mmCIF file of C-alpha atoms in Angstrom:
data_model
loop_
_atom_site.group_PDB
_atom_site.id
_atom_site.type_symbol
_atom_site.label_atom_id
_atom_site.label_comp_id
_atom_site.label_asym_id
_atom_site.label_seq_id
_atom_site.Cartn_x
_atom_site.Cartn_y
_atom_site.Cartn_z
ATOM 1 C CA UNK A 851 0.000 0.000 0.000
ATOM 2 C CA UNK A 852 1.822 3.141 -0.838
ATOM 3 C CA UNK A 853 0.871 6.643 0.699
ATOM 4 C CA UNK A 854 1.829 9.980 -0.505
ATOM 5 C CA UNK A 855 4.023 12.258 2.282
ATOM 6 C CA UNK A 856 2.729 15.369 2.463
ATOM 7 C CA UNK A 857 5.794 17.446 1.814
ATOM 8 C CA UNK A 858 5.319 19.303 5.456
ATOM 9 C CA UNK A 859 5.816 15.597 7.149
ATOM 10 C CA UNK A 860 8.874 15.167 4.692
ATOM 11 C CA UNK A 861 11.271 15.411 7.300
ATOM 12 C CA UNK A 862 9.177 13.309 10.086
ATOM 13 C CA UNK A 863 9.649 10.140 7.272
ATOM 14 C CA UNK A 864 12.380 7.302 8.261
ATOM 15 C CA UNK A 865 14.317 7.763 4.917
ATOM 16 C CA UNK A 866 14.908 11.334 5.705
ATOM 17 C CA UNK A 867 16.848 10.751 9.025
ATOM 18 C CA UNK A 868 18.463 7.763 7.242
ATOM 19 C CA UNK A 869 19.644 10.230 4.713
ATOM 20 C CA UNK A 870 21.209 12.645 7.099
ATOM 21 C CA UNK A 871 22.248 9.704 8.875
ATOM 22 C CA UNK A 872 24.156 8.441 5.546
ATOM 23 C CA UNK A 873 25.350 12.239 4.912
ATOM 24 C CA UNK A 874 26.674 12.597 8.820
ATOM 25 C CA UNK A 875 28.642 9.266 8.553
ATOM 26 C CA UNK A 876 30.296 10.199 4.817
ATOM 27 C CA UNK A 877 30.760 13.453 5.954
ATOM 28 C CA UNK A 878 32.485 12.203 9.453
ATOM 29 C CA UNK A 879 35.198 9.446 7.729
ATOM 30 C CA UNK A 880 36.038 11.775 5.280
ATOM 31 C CA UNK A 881 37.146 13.999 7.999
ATOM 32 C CA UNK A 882 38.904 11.255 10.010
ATOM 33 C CA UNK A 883 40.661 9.762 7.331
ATOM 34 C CA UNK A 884 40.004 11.956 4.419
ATOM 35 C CA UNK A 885 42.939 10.692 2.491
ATOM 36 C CA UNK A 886 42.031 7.010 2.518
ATOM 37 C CA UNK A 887 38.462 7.030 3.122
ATOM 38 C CA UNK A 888 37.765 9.340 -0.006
ATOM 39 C CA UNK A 889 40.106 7.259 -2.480
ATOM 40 C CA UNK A 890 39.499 5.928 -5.727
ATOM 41 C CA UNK A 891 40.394 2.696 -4.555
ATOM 42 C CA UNK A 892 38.527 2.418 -1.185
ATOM 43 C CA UNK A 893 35.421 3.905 -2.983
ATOM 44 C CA UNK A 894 35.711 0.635 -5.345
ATOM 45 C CA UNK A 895 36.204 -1.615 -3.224
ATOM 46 C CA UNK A 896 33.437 -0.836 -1.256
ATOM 47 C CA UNK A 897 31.206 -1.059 -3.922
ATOM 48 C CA UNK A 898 32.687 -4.539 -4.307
ATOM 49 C CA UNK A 899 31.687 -5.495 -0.719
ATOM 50 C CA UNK A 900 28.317 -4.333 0.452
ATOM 51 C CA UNK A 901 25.774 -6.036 -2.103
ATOM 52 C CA UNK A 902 26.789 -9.136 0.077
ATOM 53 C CA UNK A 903 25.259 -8.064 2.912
ATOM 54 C CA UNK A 904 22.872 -5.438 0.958
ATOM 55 C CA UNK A 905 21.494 -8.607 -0.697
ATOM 56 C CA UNK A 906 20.719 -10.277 2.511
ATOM 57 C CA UNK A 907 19.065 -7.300 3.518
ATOM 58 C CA UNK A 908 16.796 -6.860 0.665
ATOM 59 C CA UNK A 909 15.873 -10.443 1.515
ATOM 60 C CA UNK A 910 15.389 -9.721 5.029
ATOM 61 C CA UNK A 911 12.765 -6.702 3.876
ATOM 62 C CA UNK A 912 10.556 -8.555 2.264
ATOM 63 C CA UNK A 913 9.658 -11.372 4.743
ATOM 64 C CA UNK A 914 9.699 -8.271 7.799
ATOM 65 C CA UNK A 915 7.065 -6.658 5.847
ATOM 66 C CA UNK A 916 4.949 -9.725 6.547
ATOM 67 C CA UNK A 917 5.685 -9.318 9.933
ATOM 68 C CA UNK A 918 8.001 -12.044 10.317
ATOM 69 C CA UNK A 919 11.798 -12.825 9.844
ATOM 70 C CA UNK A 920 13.951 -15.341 7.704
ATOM 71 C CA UNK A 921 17.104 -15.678 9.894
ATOM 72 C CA UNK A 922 18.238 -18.633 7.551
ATOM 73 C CA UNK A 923 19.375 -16.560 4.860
ATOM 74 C CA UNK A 924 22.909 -17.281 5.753
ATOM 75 C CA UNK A 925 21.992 -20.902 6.069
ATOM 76 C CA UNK A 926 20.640 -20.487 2.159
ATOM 77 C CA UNK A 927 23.333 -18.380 0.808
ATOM 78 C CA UNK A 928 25.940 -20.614 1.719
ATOM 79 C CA UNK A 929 24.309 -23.425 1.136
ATOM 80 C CA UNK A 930 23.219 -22.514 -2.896
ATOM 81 C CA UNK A 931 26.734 -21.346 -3.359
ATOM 82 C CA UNK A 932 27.852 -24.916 -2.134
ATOM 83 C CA UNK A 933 25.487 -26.655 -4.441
ATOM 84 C CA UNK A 934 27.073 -24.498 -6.915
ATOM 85 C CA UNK A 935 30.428 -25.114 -6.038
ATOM 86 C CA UNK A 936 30.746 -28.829 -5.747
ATOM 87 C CA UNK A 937 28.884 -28.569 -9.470
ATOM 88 C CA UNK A 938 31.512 -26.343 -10.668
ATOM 89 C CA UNK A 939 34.648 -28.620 -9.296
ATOM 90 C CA UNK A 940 33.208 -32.004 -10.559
ATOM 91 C CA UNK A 941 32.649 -31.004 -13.966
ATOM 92 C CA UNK A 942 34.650 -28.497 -15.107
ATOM 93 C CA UNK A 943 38.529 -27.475 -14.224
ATOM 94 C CA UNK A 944 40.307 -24.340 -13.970
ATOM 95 C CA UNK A 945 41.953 -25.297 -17.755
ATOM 96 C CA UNK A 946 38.516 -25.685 -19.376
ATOM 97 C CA UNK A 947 37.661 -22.825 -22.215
ATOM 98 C CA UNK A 948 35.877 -19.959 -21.224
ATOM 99 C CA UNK A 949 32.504 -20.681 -23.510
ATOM 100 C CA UNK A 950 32.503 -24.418 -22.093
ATOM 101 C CA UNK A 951 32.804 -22.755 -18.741
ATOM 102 C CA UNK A 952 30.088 -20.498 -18.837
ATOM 103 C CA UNK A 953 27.686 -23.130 -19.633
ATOM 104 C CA UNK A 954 28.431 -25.265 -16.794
ATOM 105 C CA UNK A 955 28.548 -22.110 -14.408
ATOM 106 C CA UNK A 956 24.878 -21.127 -15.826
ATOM 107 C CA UNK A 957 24.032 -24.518 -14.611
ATOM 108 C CA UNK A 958 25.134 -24.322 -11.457
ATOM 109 C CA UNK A 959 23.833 -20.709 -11.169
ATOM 110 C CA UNK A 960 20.260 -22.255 -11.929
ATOM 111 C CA UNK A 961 20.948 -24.950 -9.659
ATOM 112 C CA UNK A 962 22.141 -23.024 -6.784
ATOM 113 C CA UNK A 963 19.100 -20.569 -7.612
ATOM 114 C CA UNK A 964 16.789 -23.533 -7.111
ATOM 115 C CA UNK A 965 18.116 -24.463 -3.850
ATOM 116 C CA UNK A 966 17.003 -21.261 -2.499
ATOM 117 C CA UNK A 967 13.489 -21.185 -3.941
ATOM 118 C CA UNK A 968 13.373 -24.768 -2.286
ATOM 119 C CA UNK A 969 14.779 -23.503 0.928
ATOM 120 C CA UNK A 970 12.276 -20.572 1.197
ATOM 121 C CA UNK A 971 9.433 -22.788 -0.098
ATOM 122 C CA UNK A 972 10.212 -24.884 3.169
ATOM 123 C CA UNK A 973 10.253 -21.725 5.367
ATOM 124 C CA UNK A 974 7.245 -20.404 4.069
ATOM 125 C CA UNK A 975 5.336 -23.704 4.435
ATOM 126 C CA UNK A 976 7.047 -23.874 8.005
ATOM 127 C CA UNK A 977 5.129 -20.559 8.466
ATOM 128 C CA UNK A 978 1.968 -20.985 6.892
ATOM 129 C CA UNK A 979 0.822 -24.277 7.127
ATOM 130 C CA UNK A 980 2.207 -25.266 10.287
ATOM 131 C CA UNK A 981 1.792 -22.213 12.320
ATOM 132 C CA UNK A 982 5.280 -21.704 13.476
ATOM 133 C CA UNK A 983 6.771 -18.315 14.814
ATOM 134 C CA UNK A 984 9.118 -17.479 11.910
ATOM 135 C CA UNK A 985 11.686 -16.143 13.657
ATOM 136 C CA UNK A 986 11.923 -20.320 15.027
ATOM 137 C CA UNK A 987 11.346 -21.474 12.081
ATOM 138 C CA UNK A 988 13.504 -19.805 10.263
ATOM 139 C CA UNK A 989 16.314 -20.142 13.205
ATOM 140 C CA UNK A 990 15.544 -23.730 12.805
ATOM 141 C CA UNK A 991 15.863 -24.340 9.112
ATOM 142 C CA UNK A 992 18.915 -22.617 8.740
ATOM 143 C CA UNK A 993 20.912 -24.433 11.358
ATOM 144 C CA UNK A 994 19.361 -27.231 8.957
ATOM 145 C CA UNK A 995 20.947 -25.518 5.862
ATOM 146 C CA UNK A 996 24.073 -25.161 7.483
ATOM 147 C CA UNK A 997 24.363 -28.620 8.221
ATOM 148 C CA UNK A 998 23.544 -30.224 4.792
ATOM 149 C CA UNK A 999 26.352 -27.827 3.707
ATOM 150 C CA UNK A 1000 28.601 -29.210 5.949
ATOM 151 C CA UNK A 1001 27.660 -32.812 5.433
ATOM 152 C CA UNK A 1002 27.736 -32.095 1.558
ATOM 153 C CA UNK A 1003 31.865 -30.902 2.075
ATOM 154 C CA UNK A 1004 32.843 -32.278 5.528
ATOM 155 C CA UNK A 1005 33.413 -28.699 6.742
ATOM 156 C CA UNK A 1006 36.243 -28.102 4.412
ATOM 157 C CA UNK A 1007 35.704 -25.202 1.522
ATOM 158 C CA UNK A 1008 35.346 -26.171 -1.794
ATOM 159 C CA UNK A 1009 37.950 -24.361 -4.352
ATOM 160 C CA UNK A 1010 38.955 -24.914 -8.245
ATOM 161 C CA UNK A 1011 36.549 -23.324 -9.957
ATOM 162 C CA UNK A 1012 36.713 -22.034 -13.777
ATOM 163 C CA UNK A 1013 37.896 -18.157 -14.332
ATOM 164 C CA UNK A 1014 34.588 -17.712 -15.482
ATOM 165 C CA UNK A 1015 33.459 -17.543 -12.020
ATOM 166 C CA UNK A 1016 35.010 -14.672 -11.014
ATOM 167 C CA UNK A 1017 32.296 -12.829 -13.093
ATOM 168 C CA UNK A 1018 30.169 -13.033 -10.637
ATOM 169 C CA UNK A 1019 31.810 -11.161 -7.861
ATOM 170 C CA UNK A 1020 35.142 -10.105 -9.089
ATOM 171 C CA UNK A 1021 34.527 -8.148 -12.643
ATOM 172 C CA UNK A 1022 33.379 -4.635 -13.910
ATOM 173 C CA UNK A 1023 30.980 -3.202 -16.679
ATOM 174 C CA UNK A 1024 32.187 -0.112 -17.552
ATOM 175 C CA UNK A 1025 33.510 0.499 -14.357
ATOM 176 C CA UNK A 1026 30.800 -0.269 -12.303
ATOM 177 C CA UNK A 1027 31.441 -3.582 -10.385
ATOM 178 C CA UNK A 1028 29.210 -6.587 -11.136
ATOM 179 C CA UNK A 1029 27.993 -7.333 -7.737
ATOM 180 C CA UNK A 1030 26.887 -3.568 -7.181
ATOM 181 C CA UNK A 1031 24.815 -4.340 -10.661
ATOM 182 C CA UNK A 1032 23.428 -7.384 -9.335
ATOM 183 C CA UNK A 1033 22.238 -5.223 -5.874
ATOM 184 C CA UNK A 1034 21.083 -2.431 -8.238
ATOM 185 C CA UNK A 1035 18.845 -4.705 -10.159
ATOM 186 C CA UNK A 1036 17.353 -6.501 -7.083
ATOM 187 C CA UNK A 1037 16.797 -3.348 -5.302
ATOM 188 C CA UNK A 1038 14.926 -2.270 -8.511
ATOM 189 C CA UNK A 1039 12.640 -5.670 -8.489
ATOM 190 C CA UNK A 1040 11.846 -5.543 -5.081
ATOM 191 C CA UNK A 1041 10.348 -1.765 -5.303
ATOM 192 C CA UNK A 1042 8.456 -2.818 -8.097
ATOM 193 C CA UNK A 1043 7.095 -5.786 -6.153
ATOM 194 C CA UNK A 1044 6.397 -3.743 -3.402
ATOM 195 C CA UNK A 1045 4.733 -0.872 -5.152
ATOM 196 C CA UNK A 1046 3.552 -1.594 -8.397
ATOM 197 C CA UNK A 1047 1.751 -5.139 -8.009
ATOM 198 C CA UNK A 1048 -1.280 -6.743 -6.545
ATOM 199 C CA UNK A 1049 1.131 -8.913 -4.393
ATOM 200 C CA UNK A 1050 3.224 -6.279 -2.948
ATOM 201 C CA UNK A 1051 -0.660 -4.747 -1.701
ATOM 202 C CA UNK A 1052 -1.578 -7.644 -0.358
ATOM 203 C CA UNK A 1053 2.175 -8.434 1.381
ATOM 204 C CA UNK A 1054 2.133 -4.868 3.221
ATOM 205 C CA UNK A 1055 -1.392 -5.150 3.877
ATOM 206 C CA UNK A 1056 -0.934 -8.406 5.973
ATOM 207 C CA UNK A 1057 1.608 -6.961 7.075
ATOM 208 C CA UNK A 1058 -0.228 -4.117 9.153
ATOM 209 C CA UNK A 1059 -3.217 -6.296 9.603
ATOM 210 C CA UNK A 1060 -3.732 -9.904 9.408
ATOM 211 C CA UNK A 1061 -7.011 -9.679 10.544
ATOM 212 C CA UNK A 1062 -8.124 -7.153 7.681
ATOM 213 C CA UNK A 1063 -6.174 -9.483 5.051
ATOM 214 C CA UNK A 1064 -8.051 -12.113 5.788
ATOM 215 C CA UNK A 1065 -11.556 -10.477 5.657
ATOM 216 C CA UNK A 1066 -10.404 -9.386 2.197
ATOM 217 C CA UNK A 1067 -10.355 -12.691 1.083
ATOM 218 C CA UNK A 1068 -6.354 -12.751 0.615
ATOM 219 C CA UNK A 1069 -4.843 -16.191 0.270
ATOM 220 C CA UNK A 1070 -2.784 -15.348 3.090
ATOM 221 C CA UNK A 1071 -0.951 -19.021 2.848
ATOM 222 C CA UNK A 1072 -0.161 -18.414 -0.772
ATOM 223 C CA UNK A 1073 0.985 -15.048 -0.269
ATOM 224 C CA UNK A 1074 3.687 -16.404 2.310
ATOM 225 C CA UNK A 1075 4.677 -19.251 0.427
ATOM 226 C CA UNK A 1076 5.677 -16.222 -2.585
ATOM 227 C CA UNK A 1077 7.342 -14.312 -0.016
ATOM 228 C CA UNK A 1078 9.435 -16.672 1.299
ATOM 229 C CA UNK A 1079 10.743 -18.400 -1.966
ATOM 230 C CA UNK A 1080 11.596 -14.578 -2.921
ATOM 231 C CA UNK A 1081 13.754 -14.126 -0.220
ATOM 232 C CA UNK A 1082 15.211 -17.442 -0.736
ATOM 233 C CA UNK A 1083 16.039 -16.522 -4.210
ATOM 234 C CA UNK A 1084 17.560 -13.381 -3.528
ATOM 235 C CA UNK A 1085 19.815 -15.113 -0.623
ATOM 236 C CA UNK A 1086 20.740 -17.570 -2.901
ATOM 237 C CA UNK A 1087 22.407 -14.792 -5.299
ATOM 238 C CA UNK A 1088 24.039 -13.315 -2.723
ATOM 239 C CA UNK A 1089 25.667 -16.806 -1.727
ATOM 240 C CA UNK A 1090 26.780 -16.872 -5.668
ATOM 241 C CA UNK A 1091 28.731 -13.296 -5.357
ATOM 242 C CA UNK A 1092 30.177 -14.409 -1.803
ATOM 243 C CA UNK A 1093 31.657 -17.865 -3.630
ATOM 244 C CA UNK A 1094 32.818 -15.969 -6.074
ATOM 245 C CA UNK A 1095 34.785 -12.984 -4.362
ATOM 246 C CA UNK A 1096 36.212 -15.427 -1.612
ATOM 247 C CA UNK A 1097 37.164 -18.024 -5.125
ATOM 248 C CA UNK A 1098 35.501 -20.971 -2.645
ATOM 249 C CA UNK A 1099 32.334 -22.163 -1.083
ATOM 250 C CA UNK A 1100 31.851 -22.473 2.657
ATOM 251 C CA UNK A 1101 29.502 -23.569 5.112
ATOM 252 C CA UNK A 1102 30.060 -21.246 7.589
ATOM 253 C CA UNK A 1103 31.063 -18.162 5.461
ATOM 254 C CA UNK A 1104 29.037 -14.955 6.015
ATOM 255 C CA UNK A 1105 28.055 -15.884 9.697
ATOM 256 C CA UNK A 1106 28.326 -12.222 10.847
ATOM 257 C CA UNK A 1107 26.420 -10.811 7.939
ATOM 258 C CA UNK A 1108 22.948 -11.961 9.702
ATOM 259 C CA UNK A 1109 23.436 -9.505 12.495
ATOM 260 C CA UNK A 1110 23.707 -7.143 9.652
ATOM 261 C CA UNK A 1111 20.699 -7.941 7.730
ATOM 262 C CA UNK A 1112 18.304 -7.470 10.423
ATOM 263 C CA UNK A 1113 20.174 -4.172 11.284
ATOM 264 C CA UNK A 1114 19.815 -2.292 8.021
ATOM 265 C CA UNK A 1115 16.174 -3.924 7.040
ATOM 266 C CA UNK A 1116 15.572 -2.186 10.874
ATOM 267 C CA UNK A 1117 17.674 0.819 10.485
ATOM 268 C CA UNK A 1118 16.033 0.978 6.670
ATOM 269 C CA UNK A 1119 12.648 1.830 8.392
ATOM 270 C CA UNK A 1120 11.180 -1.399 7.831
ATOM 271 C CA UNK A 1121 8.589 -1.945 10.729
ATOM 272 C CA UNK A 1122 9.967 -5.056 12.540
ATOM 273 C CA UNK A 1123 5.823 -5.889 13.253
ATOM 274 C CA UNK A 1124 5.046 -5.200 9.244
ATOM 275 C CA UNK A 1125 3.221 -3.163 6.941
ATOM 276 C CA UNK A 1126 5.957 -0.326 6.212
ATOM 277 C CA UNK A 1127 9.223 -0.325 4.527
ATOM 278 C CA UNK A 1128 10.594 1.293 1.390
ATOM 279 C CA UNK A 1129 13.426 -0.295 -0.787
ATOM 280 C CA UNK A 1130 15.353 3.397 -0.698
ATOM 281 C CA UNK A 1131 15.265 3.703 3.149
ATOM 282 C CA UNK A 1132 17.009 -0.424 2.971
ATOM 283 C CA UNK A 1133 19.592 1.043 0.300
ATOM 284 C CA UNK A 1134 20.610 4.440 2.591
ATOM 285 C CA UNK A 1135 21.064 1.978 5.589
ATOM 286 C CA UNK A 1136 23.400 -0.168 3.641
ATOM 287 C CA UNK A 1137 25.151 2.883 2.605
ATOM 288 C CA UNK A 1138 25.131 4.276 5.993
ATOM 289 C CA UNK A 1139 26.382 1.111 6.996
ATOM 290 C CA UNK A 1140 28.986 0.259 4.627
ATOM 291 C CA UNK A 1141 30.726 3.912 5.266
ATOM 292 C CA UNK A 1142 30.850 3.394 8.883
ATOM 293 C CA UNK A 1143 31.779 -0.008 8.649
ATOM 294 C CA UNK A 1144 34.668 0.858 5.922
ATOM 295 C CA UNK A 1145 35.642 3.851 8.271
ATOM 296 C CA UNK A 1146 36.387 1.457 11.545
ATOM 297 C CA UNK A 1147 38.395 -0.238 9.581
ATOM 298 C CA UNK A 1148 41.052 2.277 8.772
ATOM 299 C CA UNK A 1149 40.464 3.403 12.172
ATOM 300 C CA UNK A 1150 41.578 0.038 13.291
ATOM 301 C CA UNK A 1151 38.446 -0.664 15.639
ATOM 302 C CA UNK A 1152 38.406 -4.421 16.228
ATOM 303 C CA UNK A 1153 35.863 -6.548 15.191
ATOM 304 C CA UNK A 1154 34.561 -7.045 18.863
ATOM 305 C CA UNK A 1155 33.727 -2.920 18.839
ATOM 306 C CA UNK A 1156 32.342 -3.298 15.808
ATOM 307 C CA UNK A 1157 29.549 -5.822 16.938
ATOM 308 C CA UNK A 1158 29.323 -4.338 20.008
ATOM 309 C CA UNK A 1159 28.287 -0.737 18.244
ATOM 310 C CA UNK A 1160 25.908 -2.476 15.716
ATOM 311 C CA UNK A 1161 23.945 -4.136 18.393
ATOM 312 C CA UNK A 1162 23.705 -1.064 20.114
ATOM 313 C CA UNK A 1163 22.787 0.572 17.034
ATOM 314 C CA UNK A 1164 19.901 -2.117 15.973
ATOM 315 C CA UNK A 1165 18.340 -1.633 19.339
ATOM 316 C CA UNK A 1166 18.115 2.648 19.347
ATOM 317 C CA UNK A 1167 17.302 2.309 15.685
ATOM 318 C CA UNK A 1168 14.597 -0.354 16.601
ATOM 319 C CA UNK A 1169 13.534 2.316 19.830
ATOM 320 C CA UNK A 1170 13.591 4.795 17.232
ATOM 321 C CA UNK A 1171 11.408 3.519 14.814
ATOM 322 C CA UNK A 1172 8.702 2.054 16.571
ATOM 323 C CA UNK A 1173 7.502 5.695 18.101
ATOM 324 C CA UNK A 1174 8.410 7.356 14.347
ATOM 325 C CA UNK A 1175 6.240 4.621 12.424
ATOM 326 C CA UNK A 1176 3.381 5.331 14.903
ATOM 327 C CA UNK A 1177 3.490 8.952 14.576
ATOM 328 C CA UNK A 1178 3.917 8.781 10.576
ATOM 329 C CA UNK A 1179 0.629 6.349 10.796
ATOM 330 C CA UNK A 1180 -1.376 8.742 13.001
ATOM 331 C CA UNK A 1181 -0.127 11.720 10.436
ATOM 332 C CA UNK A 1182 -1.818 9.394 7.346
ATOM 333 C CA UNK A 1183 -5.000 9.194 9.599
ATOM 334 C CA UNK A 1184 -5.291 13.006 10.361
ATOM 335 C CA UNK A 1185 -3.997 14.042 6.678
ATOM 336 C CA UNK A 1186 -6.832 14.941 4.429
ATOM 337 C CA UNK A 1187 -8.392 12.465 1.648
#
């Protein structure tokens, strides 16, 4: 359901504070280390990184809008890529021509693409046929993920992939790095989902009231089943790029990039209880995120800080949000029709 801001209550939306946020942090690294934070080179290479974890996030939008949570996403990134992976290394070598290559990486790209849809198909069934909270059954299913991963490569990661690979995750078109593409073009979907189709209606609707979605004669099962095998789908890609910047397939790669997830969907706006979020608040929290995350770093704050601030962060944010998202409601209600 989308709603026009009247431009007085511009600055009362989430995305506004998220863009100040995103203009305060850019603005404050550049000061602190305006020499390597503003380089060409650091500015690449963190549009290299982020659409790992921006991917994720995306994912993690679309099921939060439902009200609920898919905290397997990790689970089905890394296991797609390692469907992928052991595809890759048992029929095709590092020697093999590049066109011969690509065909057997297109399969495993399809492949690894179906083990996602399966994995959310399983979540989504988890949620809406059985009942189950999905933050446990999503918790549930992807310690299940993770361990067909590991049973599928004994813990070990799986290398010697084809050059061709390194497409994914590794190359540029004209200039603008692949993965950052793939993020651009997923953001893009989503929105579109969200805000130009039946299905994104009926998703937000739920997602502010069940009770109303089901007197309007939603298939609410249906609905959740779609949602689900979305987000599958779009953790699955992500699992492709992170197999193919890191040249292997893990089962326990990406482990910290949950936290994350649920941070910027939160920190995006996206109502943790459903029925509001907006792709551009998700991207100015990855940005927001990937600038302060890429300024620790050359400020040499350990990765225990690090975790330590986000978690702080998630819970303001979440503080935050809850009283803004009420008060942006009750401005819709008083607003003239």
């Amino acid at each position: 359901m989308t709603s026009r801001i009247p431009t007085k209550d511009i600055t009362a939306a989430p995305e506004f504070r998220l863009l100040v946020i995103a203009v305060f942090v850019f603005g404050l690294m550049s000061v602190l280390s305006p020499d390597r934070f503003l380089s060409a080179q650091n500015l690449t290479s963190m549009a290299f990184q982020f659409p790992e974890f921006a991917i994720l996030a995306l994912a993690m939008t679309l099921t939060m809008m439902t009200g609920g949570i898919d905290l397997s996403v990790v689970g089905i990134a890394n296991l797609s890529a390692v469907t992928a992976a052991l595809i890759l290394t048992q029929v095709s070598d590092p020697s093999m021509p590049a066109a011969q290559s690509a065909l057997w990486l297109a399969l495993a790209v399809t492949a690894a693409m179906s083990v996602g849809a399966i994995a959310g198909l399983l979540n989504g069934a988890l949620v809406a046929f059985f009942g189950l909270p999905p933050i446990l059954a999503t918790l549930g299913s992807g310690l299940v993920f993770t361990g067909f991963a590991i049973a599928m490569t004994g813990g070990s990661a799986v290398m010697g992939f084809p050059d061709t690979v390194a497409l994914i995750g590794n190359a540029q078109v004209f200039g603008v790095p692949v993965p950052l593409i793939l993020f651009v073009a997923l953001a893009v979907i989503l929105h579109l989902i969200l805000t130009r189709t039946a299905f994104g209606l009926r998703v937000t609707m739920y997602g502010a009231n069940p009770v109303a979605a089901l007197y309007a004669a939603i298939d609410i099962n249906r609905m959740l089943l779609k949602v689900y095998v979305i987000s599958g789908m779009f953790a699955s890609v992500a699992g492709l790029i992170i197999m193919s910047r890191a040249n292997s397939a893990k089962a326990d790669y990406g482990s910290s990039y949950l936290l994350l997830a649920v941070l910027i969907a939160v920190l995006g706006g996206v109502n943790p209880y459903g029925g509001y979020g907006r792709v551009i608040g998700v991207i100015l929290a990855v940005l927001s995120m990937q600038f302060l995350s890429s300024g620790l770093n050359m400020l040499q704050v350990s990765n225990f800080a690090r975790e330590l601030i986000w978690g702080i962060l998630l819970i303001l944010v979440m503080v935050m949000n809850t009283h803004a998202v009420a008060a942006l409601r009750a401005s819709f209600a008083k607003s003239p029709k």
